[in-house]
Coordinates of C-alpha atoms in Angstrom, one line a residue:
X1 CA -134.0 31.5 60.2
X2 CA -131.8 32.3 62.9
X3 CA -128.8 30.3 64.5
X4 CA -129.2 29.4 67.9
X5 CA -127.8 31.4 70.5
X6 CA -124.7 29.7 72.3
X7 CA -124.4 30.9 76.1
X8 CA -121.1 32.6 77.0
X9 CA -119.4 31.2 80.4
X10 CA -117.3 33.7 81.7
X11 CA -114.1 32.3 83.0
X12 CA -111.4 33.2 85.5
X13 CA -108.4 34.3 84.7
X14 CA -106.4 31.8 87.1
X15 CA -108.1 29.3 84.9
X16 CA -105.5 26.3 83.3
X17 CA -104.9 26.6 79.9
X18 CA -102.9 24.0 78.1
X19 CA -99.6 25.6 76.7
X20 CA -98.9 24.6 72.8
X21 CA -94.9 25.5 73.3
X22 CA -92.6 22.9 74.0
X23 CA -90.8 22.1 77.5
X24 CA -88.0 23.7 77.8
X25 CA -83.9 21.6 78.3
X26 CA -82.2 22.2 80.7
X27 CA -79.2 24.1 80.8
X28 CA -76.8 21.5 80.4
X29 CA -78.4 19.7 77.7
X30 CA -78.8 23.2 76.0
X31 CA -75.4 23.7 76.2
X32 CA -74.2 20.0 75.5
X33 CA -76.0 20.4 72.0
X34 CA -74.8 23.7 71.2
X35 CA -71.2 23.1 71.6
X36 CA -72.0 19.8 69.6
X37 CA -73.6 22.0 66.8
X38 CA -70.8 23.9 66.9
X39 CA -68.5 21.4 66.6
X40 CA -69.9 19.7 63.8
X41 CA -69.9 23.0 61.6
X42 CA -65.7 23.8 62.7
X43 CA -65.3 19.9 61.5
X44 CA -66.6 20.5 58.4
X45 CA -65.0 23.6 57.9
X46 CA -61.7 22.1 58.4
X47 CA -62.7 19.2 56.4
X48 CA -63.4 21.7 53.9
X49 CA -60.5 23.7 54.0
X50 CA -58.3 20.2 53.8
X51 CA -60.4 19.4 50.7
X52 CA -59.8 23.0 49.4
X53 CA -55.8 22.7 50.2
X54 CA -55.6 19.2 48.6
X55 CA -57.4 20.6 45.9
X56 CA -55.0 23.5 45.4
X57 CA -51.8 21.9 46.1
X58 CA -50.0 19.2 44.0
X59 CA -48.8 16.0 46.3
X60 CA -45.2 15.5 46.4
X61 CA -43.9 12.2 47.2
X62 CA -41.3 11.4 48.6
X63 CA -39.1 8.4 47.7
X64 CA -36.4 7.1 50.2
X65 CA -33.2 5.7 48.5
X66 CA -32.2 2.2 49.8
X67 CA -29.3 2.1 52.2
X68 CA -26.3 0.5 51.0
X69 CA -25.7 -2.9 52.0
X70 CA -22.4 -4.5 53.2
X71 CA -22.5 -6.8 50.6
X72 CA -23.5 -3.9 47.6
X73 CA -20.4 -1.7 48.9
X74 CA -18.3 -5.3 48.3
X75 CA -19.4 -5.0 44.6
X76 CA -19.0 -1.9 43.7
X77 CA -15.6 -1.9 45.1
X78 CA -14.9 -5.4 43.2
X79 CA -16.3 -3.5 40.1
X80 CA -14.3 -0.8 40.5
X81 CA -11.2 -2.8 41.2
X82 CA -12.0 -5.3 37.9
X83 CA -12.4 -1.8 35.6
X84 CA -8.9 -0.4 36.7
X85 CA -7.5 -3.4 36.4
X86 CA -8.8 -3.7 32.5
X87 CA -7.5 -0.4 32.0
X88 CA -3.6 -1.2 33.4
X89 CA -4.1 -4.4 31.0
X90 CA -5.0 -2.2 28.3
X91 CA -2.3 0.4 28.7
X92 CA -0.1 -2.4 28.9
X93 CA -0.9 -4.0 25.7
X94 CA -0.9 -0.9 24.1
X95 CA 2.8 -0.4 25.3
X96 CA 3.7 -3.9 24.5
X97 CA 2.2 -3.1 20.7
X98 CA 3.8 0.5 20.4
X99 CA 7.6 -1.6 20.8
X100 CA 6.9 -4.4 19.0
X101 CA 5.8 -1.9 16.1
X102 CA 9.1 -0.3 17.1
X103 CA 10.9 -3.5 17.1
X104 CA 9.6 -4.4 13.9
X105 CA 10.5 -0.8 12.2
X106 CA 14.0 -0.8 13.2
X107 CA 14.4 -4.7 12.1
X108 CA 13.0 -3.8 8.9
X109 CA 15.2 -0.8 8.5
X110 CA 18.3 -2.7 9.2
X111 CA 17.4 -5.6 6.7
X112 CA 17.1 -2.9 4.1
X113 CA 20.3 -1.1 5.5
X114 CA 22.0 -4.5 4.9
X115 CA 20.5 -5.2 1.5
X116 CA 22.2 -1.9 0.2
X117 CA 25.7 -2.8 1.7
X118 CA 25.4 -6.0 0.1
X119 CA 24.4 -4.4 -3.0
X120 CA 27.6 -2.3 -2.8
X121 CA 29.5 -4.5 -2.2
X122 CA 28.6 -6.9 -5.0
X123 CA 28.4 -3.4 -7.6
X124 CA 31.9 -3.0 -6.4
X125 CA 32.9 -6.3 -6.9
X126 CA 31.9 -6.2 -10.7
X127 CA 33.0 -3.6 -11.5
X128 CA 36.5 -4.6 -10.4
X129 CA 36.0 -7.7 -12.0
X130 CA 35.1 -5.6 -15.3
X131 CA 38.0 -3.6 -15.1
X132 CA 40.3 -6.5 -15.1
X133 CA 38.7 -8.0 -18.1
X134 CA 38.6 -4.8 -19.9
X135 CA 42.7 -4.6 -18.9
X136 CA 42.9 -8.4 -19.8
X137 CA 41.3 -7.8 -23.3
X138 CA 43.4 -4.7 -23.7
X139 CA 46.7 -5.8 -23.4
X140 CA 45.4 -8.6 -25.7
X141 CA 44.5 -6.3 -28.5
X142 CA 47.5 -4.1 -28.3
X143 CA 49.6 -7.5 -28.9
X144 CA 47.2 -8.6 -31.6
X145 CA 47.7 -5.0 -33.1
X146 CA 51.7 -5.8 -32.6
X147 CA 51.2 -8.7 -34.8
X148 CA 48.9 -6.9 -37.4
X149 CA 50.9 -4.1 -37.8
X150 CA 54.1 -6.6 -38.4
X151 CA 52.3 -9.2 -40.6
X152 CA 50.8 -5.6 -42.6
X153 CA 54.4 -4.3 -42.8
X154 CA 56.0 -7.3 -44.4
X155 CA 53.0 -7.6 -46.8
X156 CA 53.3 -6.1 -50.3
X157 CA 49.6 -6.0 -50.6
X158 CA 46.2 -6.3 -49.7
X159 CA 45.8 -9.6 -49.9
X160 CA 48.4 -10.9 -47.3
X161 CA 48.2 -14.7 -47.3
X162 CA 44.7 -16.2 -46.3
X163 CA 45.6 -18.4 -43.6
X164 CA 47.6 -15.9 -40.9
X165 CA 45.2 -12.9 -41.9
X166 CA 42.1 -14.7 -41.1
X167 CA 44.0 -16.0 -38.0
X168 CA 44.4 -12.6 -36.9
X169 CA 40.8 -11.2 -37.3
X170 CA 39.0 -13.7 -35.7
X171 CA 41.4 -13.4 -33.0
X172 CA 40.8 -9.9 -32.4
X173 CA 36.8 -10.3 -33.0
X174 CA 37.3 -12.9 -30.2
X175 CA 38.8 -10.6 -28.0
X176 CA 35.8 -8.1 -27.9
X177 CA 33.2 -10.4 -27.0
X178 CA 31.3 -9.1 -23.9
X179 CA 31.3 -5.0 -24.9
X180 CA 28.4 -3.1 -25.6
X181 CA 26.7 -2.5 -28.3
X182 CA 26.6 1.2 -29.0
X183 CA 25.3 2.2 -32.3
X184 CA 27.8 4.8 -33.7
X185 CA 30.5 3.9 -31.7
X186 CA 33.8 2.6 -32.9
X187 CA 35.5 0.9 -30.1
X188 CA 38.1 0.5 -27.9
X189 CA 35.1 -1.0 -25.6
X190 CA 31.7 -0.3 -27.6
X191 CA 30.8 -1.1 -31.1
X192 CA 28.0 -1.4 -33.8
X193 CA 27.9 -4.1 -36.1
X194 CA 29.8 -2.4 -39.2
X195 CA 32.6 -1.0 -36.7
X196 CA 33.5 -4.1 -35.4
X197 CA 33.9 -5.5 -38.9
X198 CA 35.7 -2.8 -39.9
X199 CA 38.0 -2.6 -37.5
X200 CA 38.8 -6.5 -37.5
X201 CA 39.7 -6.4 -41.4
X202 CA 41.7 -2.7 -40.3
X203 CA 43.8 -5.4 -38.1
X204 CA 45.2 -7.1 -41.5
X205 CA 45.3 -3.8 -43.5
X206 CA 41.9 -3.8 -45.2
X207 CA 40.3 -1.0 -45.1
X208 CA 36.5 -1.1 -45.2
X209 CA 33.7 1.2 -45.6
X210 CA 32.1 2.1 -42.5
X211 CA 28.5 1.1 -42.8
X212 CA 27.0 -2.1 -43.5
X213 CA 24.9 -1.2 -46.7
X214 CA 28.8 -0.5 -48.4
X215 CA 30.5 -3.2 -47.1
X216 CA 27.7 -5.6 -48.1
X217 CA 29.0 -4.6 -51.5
X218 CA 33.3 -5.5 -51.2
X219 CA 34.9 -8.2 -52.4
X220 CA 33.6 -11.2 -53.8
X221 CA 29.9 -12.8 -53.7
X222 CA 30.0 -16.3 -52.1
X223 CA 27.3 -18.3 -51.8
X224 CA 26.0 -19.5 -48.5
X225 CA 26.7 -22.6 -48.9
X226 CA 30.5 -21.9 -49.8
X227 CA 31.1 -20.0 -46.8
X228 CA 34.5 -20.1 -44.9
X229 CA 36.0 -18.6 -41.7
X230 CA 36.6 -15.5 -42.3
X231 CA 34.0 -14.3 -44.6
X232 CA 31.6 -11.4 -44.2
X233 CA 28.0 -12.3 -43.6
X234 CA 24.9 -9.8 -44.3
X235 CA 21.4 -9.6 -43.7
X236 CA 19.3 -7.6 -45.9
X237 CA 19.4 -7.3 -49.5
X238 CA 23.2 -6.4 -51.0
X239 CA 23.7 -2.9 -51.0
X240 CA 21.1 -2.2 -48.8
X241 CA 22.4 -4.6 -45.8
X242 CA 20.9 -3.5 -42.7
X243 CA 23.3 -5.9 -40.5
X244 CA 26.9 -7.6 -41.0
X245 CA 29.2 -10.1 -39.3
X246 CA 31.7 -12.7 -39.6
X247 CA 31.6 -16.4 -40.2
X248 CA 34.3 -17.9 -37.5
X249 CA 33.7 -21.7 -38.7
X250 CA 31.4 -24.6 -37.5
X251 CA 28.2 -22.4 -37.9
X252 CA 28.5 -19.8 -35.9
X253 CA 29.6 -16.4 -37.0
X254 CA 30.4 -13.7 -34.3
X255 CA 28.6 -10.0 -34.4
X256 CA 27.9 -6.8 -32.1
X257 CA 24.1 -8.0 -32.2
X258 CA 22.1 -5.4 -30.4
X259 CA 22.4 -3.6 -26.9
X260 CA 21.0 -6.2 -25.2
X261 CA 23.1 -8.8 -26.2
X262 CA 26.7 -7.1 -27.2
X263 CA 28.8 -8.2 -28.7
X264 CA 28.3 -12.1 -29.0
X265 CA 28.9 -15.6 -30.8
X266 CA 25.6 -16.6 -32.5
X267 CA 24.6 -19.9 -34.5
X268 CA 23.7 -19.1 -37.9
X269 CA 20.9 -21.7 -38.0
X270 CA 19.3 -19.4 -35.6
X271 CA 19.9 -16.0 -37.8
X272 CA 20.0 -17.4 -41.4
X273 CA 22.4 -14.5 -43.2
X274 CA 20.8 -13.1 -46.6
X275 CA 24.3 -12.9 -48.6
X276 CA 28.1 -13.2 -47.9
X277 CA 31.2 -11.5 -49.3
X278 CA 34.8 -12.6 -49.0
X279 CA 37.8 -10.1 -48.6
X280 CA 40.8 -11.9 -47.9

């Protein structure tokens, strides 16, 4: 079947035909929006290129120092001011310390200066006093040996009569109490124990042995209780004595004791003797 034939109407060519483009802007308007465009795409640029440089760049920041007040310059100066004062105190005290230290030294030196003149002077003073007792006792025993030798002379023996010879030797025991005790030595101003012994009998002509262990052994025994002034006392077994003196009366015998003590008068309760032995 065939379609049905649609009749052509030829048209003119002045004929309207409705236009499908749109009207155009004006001028103006055109130009309005394009120079909006295209300020709307520099802004963004430049806000990208800030974003970009922020971005990039680290962000320094600046901090402003505060401005120094009346009333902060007061203080510092005050501060100042208070620490060089505390520094003049300081050196101050330190000065004050270094001379009293000073002070204090020289005092101290002084005292001891003084010390040792006193010392000297009191050294000085004994010993002058010890030389007058040593020249005292001296011309004491040259008179006692005066008398010995006179009372020796005119005896016809050893055994000059009791009385005056026992007179004599516990005079001149007498006279050395107060030196030393030396051991070994035999006089004028240092003895041991048998020296002085010996020597004191020597004063009435009776010659001794020298040591105590011998003398222990002269003369006659006596019993303790018998003793009399004059006799020789002993400590230690006889013969073997290790110590003597002399019995000078009312208990007390005198000895050169030790170097401590000297020659001294003792109490015989003190020093019980072992044995005596009588020679004159």
């Amino acid at each position: 079947m065939k379609e049905p034939l649609v009749p052509v109407i030829p048209m003119s060519h002045t004929a309207h035909i409705r236009s499908h483009r749109k009207p155009r802007r004006s001028a103006t308007s055109s130009i309005a929006v394009r120079a909006g465009v295209a300020g709307g795409v520099l802004s963004m640029a430049a806000a990208g290129a800030s974003a970009s440089a922020s971005a990039a760049e680290p962000v320094t920041q600046t901090i402003e120092l505060p401005t120094l007040t009346a009333d902060l310059s007061a203080q510092v100066a005050q501060s100042a001011a208070a620490t060089q004062q505390a520094a003049a105190n300081y050196e101050l005290r330190a000065e004050r310390d270094a001379a009293a230290a000073k002070a204090a030294a020289e005092a101290k030196k002084d005292l001891a200066a003084a010390k040792k003149a006193e010392a000297k002077k009191k050294a000085a003073e004994a010993a002058r006093k010890a030389a007058a007792e040593r020249a005292d006792r001296s011309a004491e025993r040259a008179t006692l040996s005066a008398s010995a030798s006179t009372s020796a002379s005119a005896s016809a023996s050893v055994s000059a009569p009791a009385g005056g010879s026992v007179a004599t030797v516990i005079a001149f025991l007498k006279a050395q109490v107060g030196d030393a005790y030396v051991m070994g030595a035999t006089g004028p101003n240092a003895w041991d124990c048998s020296s002085l012994v010996q020597a004191a009998y020597k004063q009435v002509g009776v010659d001794l042995p020298r040591v105590s262990q011998d003398q222990s052994m002269a003369g006659t025994d006596v019993p303790l209780s018998s003793v009399q002034v004059g006799d020789i006392l002993y400590w230690g077994g006889k013969g073997s004595a290790y110590h003597v003196g002399v019995y000078i009366g009312n208990g007390q015998y005198l000895d050169a004791a030790n170097p401590s003590k000297g020659v001294v008068i003792q109490d015989l309760s003190g020093y019980p003797a072992s044995g005596a032995v009588r020679v004159l």
